[in-house]
mmCIF file of C-alpha atoms in Angstrom:
data_model
loop_
_atom_site.group_PDB
_atom_site.id
_atom_site.type_symbol
_atom_site.label_atom_id
_atom_site.label_comp_id
_atom_site.label_asym_id
_atom_site.label_seq_id
_atom_site.Cartn_x
_atom_site.Cartn_y
_atom_site.Cartn_z
ATOM 1 C CA MET O 1 45.117 -15.049 -15.377
ATOM 2 C CA ASN O 2 41.514 -15.768 -16.408
ATOM 3 C CA GLN O 3 38.806 -15.035 -13.893
ATOM 4 C CA ILE O 4 36.071 -17.662 -13.924
ATOM 5 C CA ALA O 5 32.839 -15.972 -14.380
ATOM 6 C CA GLU O 6 29.913 -17.030 -12.051
ATOM 7 C CA THR O 7 26.822 -18.365 -13.733
ATOM 8 C CA PRO O 8 23.803 -16.031 -13.643
ATOM 9 C CA ARG O 9 21.589 -16.160 -10.676
ATOM 10 C CA PRO O 10 18.710 -18.613 -11.031
ATOM 11 C CA ALA O 11 15.942 -17.086 -12.883
ATOM 12 C CA SER O 12 13.137 -15.468 -10.698
ATOM 13 C CA SER O 13 10.610 -15.632 -13.480
ATOM 14 C CA GLY O 14 9.920 -19.351 -13.460
ATOM 15 C CA ASN O 15 12.358 -19.635 -16.392
ATOM 16 C CA LEU O 16 15.504 -21.755 -16.119
ATOM 17 C CA ILE O 17 17.474 -18.790 -17.364
ATOM 18 C CA ASP O 18 16.553 -15.115 -17.814
ATOM 19 C CA TRP O 19 18.455 -13.228 -20.481
ATOM 20 C CA SER O 20 20.577 -10.433 -19.031
ATOM 21 C CA ASP O 21 23.188 -8.065 -20.123
ATOM 22 C CA GLU O 22 25.817 -10.221 -18.364
ATOM 23 C CA LEU O 23 25.370 -12.782 -21.133
ATOM 24 C CA SER O 24 25.753 -10.216 -23.870
ATOM 25 C CA VAL O 25 28.757 -10.416 -26.137
ATOM 26 C CA GLY O 26 28.041 -7.035 -27.468
ATOM 27 C CA ILE O 27 27.196 -8.237 -31.072
ATOM 28 C CA GLN O 28 23.540 -8.435 -31.760
ATOM 29 C CA GLU O 29 23.773 -11.211 -34.241
ATOM 30 C CA ILE O 30 25.338 -13.532 -31.652
ATOM 31 C CA ASP O 31 23.273 -12.201 -28.870
ATOM 32 C CA ASP O 32 20.128 -12.919 -30.702
ATOM 33 C CA GLN O 33 21.300 -16.453 -31.289
ATOM 34 C CA HIS O 34 22.247 -16.884 -27.506
ATOM 35 C CA GLN O 35 18.838 -15.567 -26.535
ATOM 36 C CA PHE O 36 17.134 -18.165 -28.802
ATOM 37 C CA LEU O 37 19.256 -20.931 -27.114
ATOM 38 C CA VAL O 38 18.080 -19.523 -23.836
ATOM 39 C CA GLU O 39 14.549 -19.658 -24.923
ATOM 40 C CA LEU O 40 14.914 -23.268 -26.115
ATOM 41 C CA LEU O 41 16.244 -24.270 -22.661
ATOM 42 C CA ASN O 42 13.317 -22.547 -21.067
ATOM 43 C CA LYS O 43 10.959 -24.332 -23.256
ATOM 44 C CA LEU O 44 12.592 -27.714 -22.302
ATOM 45 C CA HIS O 45 12.431 -26.610 -18.635
ATOM 46 C CA ARG O 46 8.660 -25.886 -18.994
ATOM 47 C CA ALA O 47 7.971 -29.235 -20.798
ATOM 48 C CA ILE O 48 9.648 -31.187 -18.034
ATOM 49 C CA HIS O 49 8.152 -29.012 -15.209
ATOM 50 C CA GLN O 50 4.574 -29.430 -16.724
ATOM 51 C CA ARG O 51 5.171 -33.117 -17.406
ATOM 52 C CA GLN O 52 4.526 -32.911 -21.034
ATOM 53 C CA GLY O 53 6.097 -36.298 -21.680
ATOM 54 C CA LYS O 54 9.171 -37.957 -22.931
ATOM 55 C CA ALA O 55 8.387 -37.326 -26.628
ATOM 56 C CA ALA O 56 7.743 -33.614 -26.072
ATOM 57 C CA ALA O 57 10.987 -33.250 -24.063
ATOM 58 C CA GLU O 58 12.978 -35.185 -26.632
ATOM 59 C CA ALA O 59 11.675 -33.124 -29.576
ATOM 60 C CA ILE O 60 12.621 -29.869 -27.840
ATOM 61 C CA LEU O 61 16.048 -31.283 -27.065
ATOM 62 C CA GLY O 62 16.360 -32.191 -30.717
ATOM 63 C CA GLU O 63 15.453 -28.771 -31.760
ATOM 64 C CA LEU O 64 17.999 -27.415 -29.197
ATOM 65 C CA VAL O 65 20.709 -29.583 -30.659
ATOM 66 C CA ASP O 66 19.780 -28.560 -34.204
ATOM 67 C CA TYR O 67 19.813 -24.853 -33.351
ATOM 68 C CA THR O 68 23.055 -25.232 -31.547
ATOM 69 C CA LYS O 69 24.814 -26.716 -34.514
ATOM 70 C CA ILE O 70 23.601 -23.701 -36.598
ATOM 71 C CA HIS O 71 24.775 -21.243 -34.071
ATOM 72 C CA PHE O 72 28.228 -22.884 -33.671
ATOM 73 C CA ALA O 73 28.665 -22.849 -37.391
ATOM 74 C CA VAL O 74 27.828 -19.159 -37.524
ATOM 75 C CA GLU O 75 30.392 -18.474 -34.640
ATOM 76 C CA GLU O 76 33.067 -20.616 -36.141
ATOM 77 C CA SER O 77 32.647 -19.076 -39.578
ATOM 78 C CA LEU O 78 33.042 -15.667 -37.974
ATOM 79 C CA MET O 79 36.156 -16.802 -36.192
ATOM 80 C CA ARG O 80 37.829 -18.119 -39.426
ATOM 81 C CA ILE O 81 36.844 -15.092 -41.421
ATOM 82 C CA LEU O 82 38.123 -12.642 -38.885
ATOM 83 C CA GLY O 83 41.194 -14.653 -37.922
ATOM 84 C CA TYR O 84 40.312 -15.294 -34.250
ATOM 85 C CA PRO O 85 43.454 -16.549 -32.649
ATOM 86 C CA ALA O 86 41.614 -18.990 -30.084
ATOM 87 C CA TYR O 87 39.482 -20.639 -32.903
ATOM 88 C CA ASP O 88 40.880 -24.104 -32.469
ATOM 89 C CA ASP O 89 40.290 -24.151 -28.632
ATOM 90 C CA HIS O 90 36.789 -22.739 -29.084
ATOM 91 C CA LYS O 91 35.831 -25.159 -31.896
ATOM 92 C CA GLN O 92 37.118 -27.996 -29.753
ATOM 93 C CA GLN O 93 34.740 -26.917 -27.007
ATOM 94 C CA HIS O 94 31.771 -26.819 -29.399
ATOM 95 C CA ASP O 95 32.734 -30.228 -30.767
ATOM 96 C CA HIS O 96 32.956 -31.687 -27.210
ATOM 97 C CA LEU O 97 29.465 -30.437 -26.269
ATOM 98 C CA ILE O 98 27.962 -31.754 -29.476
ATOM 99 C CA ASP O 99 29.540 -35.090 -28.844
ATOM 100 C CA GLU O 100 28.110 -35.140 -25.310
ATOM 101 C CA ILE O 101 24.643 -34.183 -26.478
ATOM 102 C CA HIS O 102 24.730 -36.927 -29.229
ATOM 103 C CA ALA O 103 25.704 -39.475 -26.621
ATOM 104 C CA LEU O 104 22.883 -38.226 -24.399
ATOM 105 C CA GLN O 105 20.391 -38.566 -27.326
ATOM 106 C CA ASP O 106 21.675 -42.106 -27.950
ATOM 107 C CA LYS O 107 20.955 -42.912 -24.187
ATOM 108 C CA LEU O 108 17.492 -41.323 -24.441
ATOM 109 C CA ALA O 109 16.638 -43.279 -27.643
ATOM 110 C CA SER O 110 17.722 -46.624 -25.919
ATOM 111 C CA GLY O 111 15.918 -45.858 -22.705
ATOM 112 C CA LYS O 112 19.116 -45.729 -20.698
ATOM 113 C CA ALA O 113 18.523 -42.114 -19.724
ATOM 114 C CA SER O 114 15.682 -39.632 -19.503
ATOM 115 C CA VAL O 115 15.357 -35.903 -19.936
ATOM 116 C CA THR O 116 15.463 -34.587 -16.384
ATOM 117 C CA PHE O 117 16.134 -31.495 -14.351
ATOM 118 C CA GLU O 118 19.798 -32.811 -13.856
ATOM 119 C CA LEU O 119 20.141 -32.613 -17.668
ATOM 120 C CA LEU O 120 18.664 -29.078 -17.750
ATOM 121 C CA HIS O 121 21.121 -28.077 -14.955
ATOM 122 C CA PHE O 122 24.075 -29.356 -17.091
ATOM 123 C CA LEU O 123 22.830 -27.484 -20.093
ATOM 124 C CA ARG O 124 22.317 -24.382 -18.170
ATOM 125 C CA ILE O 125 25.687 -24.338 -16.491
ATOM 126 C CA TRP O 126 27.411 -25.258 -19.835
ATOM 127 C CA LEU O 127 25.607 -22.532 -21.910
ATOM 128 C CA THR O 128 25.972 -19.688 -19.342
ATOM 129 C CA LYS O 129 29.602 -20.458 -18.505
ATOM 130 C CA HIS O 130 30.468 -20.892 -22.189
ATOM 131 C CA ILE O 131 28.922 -17.498 -22.935
ATOM 132 C CA MET O 132 30.256 -15.711 -20.062
ATOM 133 C CA GLU O 133 33.836 -17.042 -20.113
ATOM 134 C CA ASP O 134 34.709 -18.128 -23.667
ATOM 135 C CA ASP O 135 32.353 -16.182 -25.804
ATOM 136 C CA GLN O 136 33.102 -13.058 -23.988
ATOM 137 C CA HIS O 137 36.682 -13.108 -25.410
ATOM 138 C CA TYR O 138 35.763 -12.994 -29.025
ATOM 139 C CA GLY O 139 33.174 -10.154 -28.712
ATOM 140 C CA PRO O 140 35.868 -7.360 -28.397
ATOM 141 C CA PHE O 141 38.084 -9.127 -31.053
ATOM 142 C CA PHE O 142 35.225 -9.334 -33.599
ATOM 143 C CA LEU O 143 34.358 -5.691 -33.030
ATOM 144 C CA SER O 144 38.040 -4.640 -33.467
ATOM 145 C CA ARG O 145 37.900 -6.502 -36.814
ATOM 146 C CA GLY O 146 34.893 -4.598 -38.168
ATOM 147 C CA ALA O 147 31.990 -6.706 -36.880
ATOM 148 C CA VAL O 148 28.881 -4.589 -36.370
ATOM 149 C CA ALA O 149 27.539 -4.347 -32.838
ATOM 150 C CA THR O 150 23.924 -3.882 -33.658
ATOM 151 C CA THR O 151 21.663 -4.359 -36.743
ATOM 152 C CA GLU O 152 17.989 -3.643 -37.527
ATOM 153 C CA LYS O 153 17.579 -7.146 -39.240
ATOM 154 C CA LYS O 154 16.657 -10.393 -37.347
ATOM 155 C CA SER O 155 19.710 -12.651 -36.887
ATOM 156 C CA ILE O 156 20.857 -14.698 -39.812
ATOM 157 C CA ALA O 157 20.466 -17.938 -37.790
ATOM 158 C CA GLY O 158 16.979 -16.770 -36.866
ATOM 159 C CA ARG O 159 15.924 -16.188 -40.333
ATOM 160 C CA LEU O 160 17.350 -19.456 -41.485
ATOM 161 C CA TRP O 161 15.548 -21.356 -38.587
ATOM 162 C CA GLN O 162 12.306 -19.474 -39.311
ATOM 163 C CA SER O 163 12.601 -20.430 -43.002
ATOM 164 C CA LEU O 164 13.146 -24.006 -42.182
ATOM 165 C CA PHE O 165 10.867 -24.533 -39.187
ATOM 166 C CA GLY O 166 8.397 -21.580 -39.555
#
């Protein structure tokens, strides 16, 4: 029976989430991408907390959505290549989150919603629970299929993101 992982304690640094080993899946490529997602959530948190305005918050949310799509594509590609048995369920979770975020972006664009701390709380819980419960399952599987735990190079997604958005 699966045990439900608890989300990490609230950050003591003023961030929404502090990266910790409990969020690591044991594969640097994926951990680097997860860390960048955490950084984007923290950036959105700061923008809201500092009242930088709707346009700034929506721009950061857009960046978060775009990077999440890249990250999901990397994870899903690895799952297909390595024959991960829970691929369909995992992809469905990814698709569901992207659909939810697109619906939220539509509400934001139409003025029916705003980027708030409630949204941040939802994203924090979703990301940490997803990493700590679902992503933890594929780490050992990927490693057993020959994935490399660490690398000296910056992550693939990080290099792509840097080349696109510098």
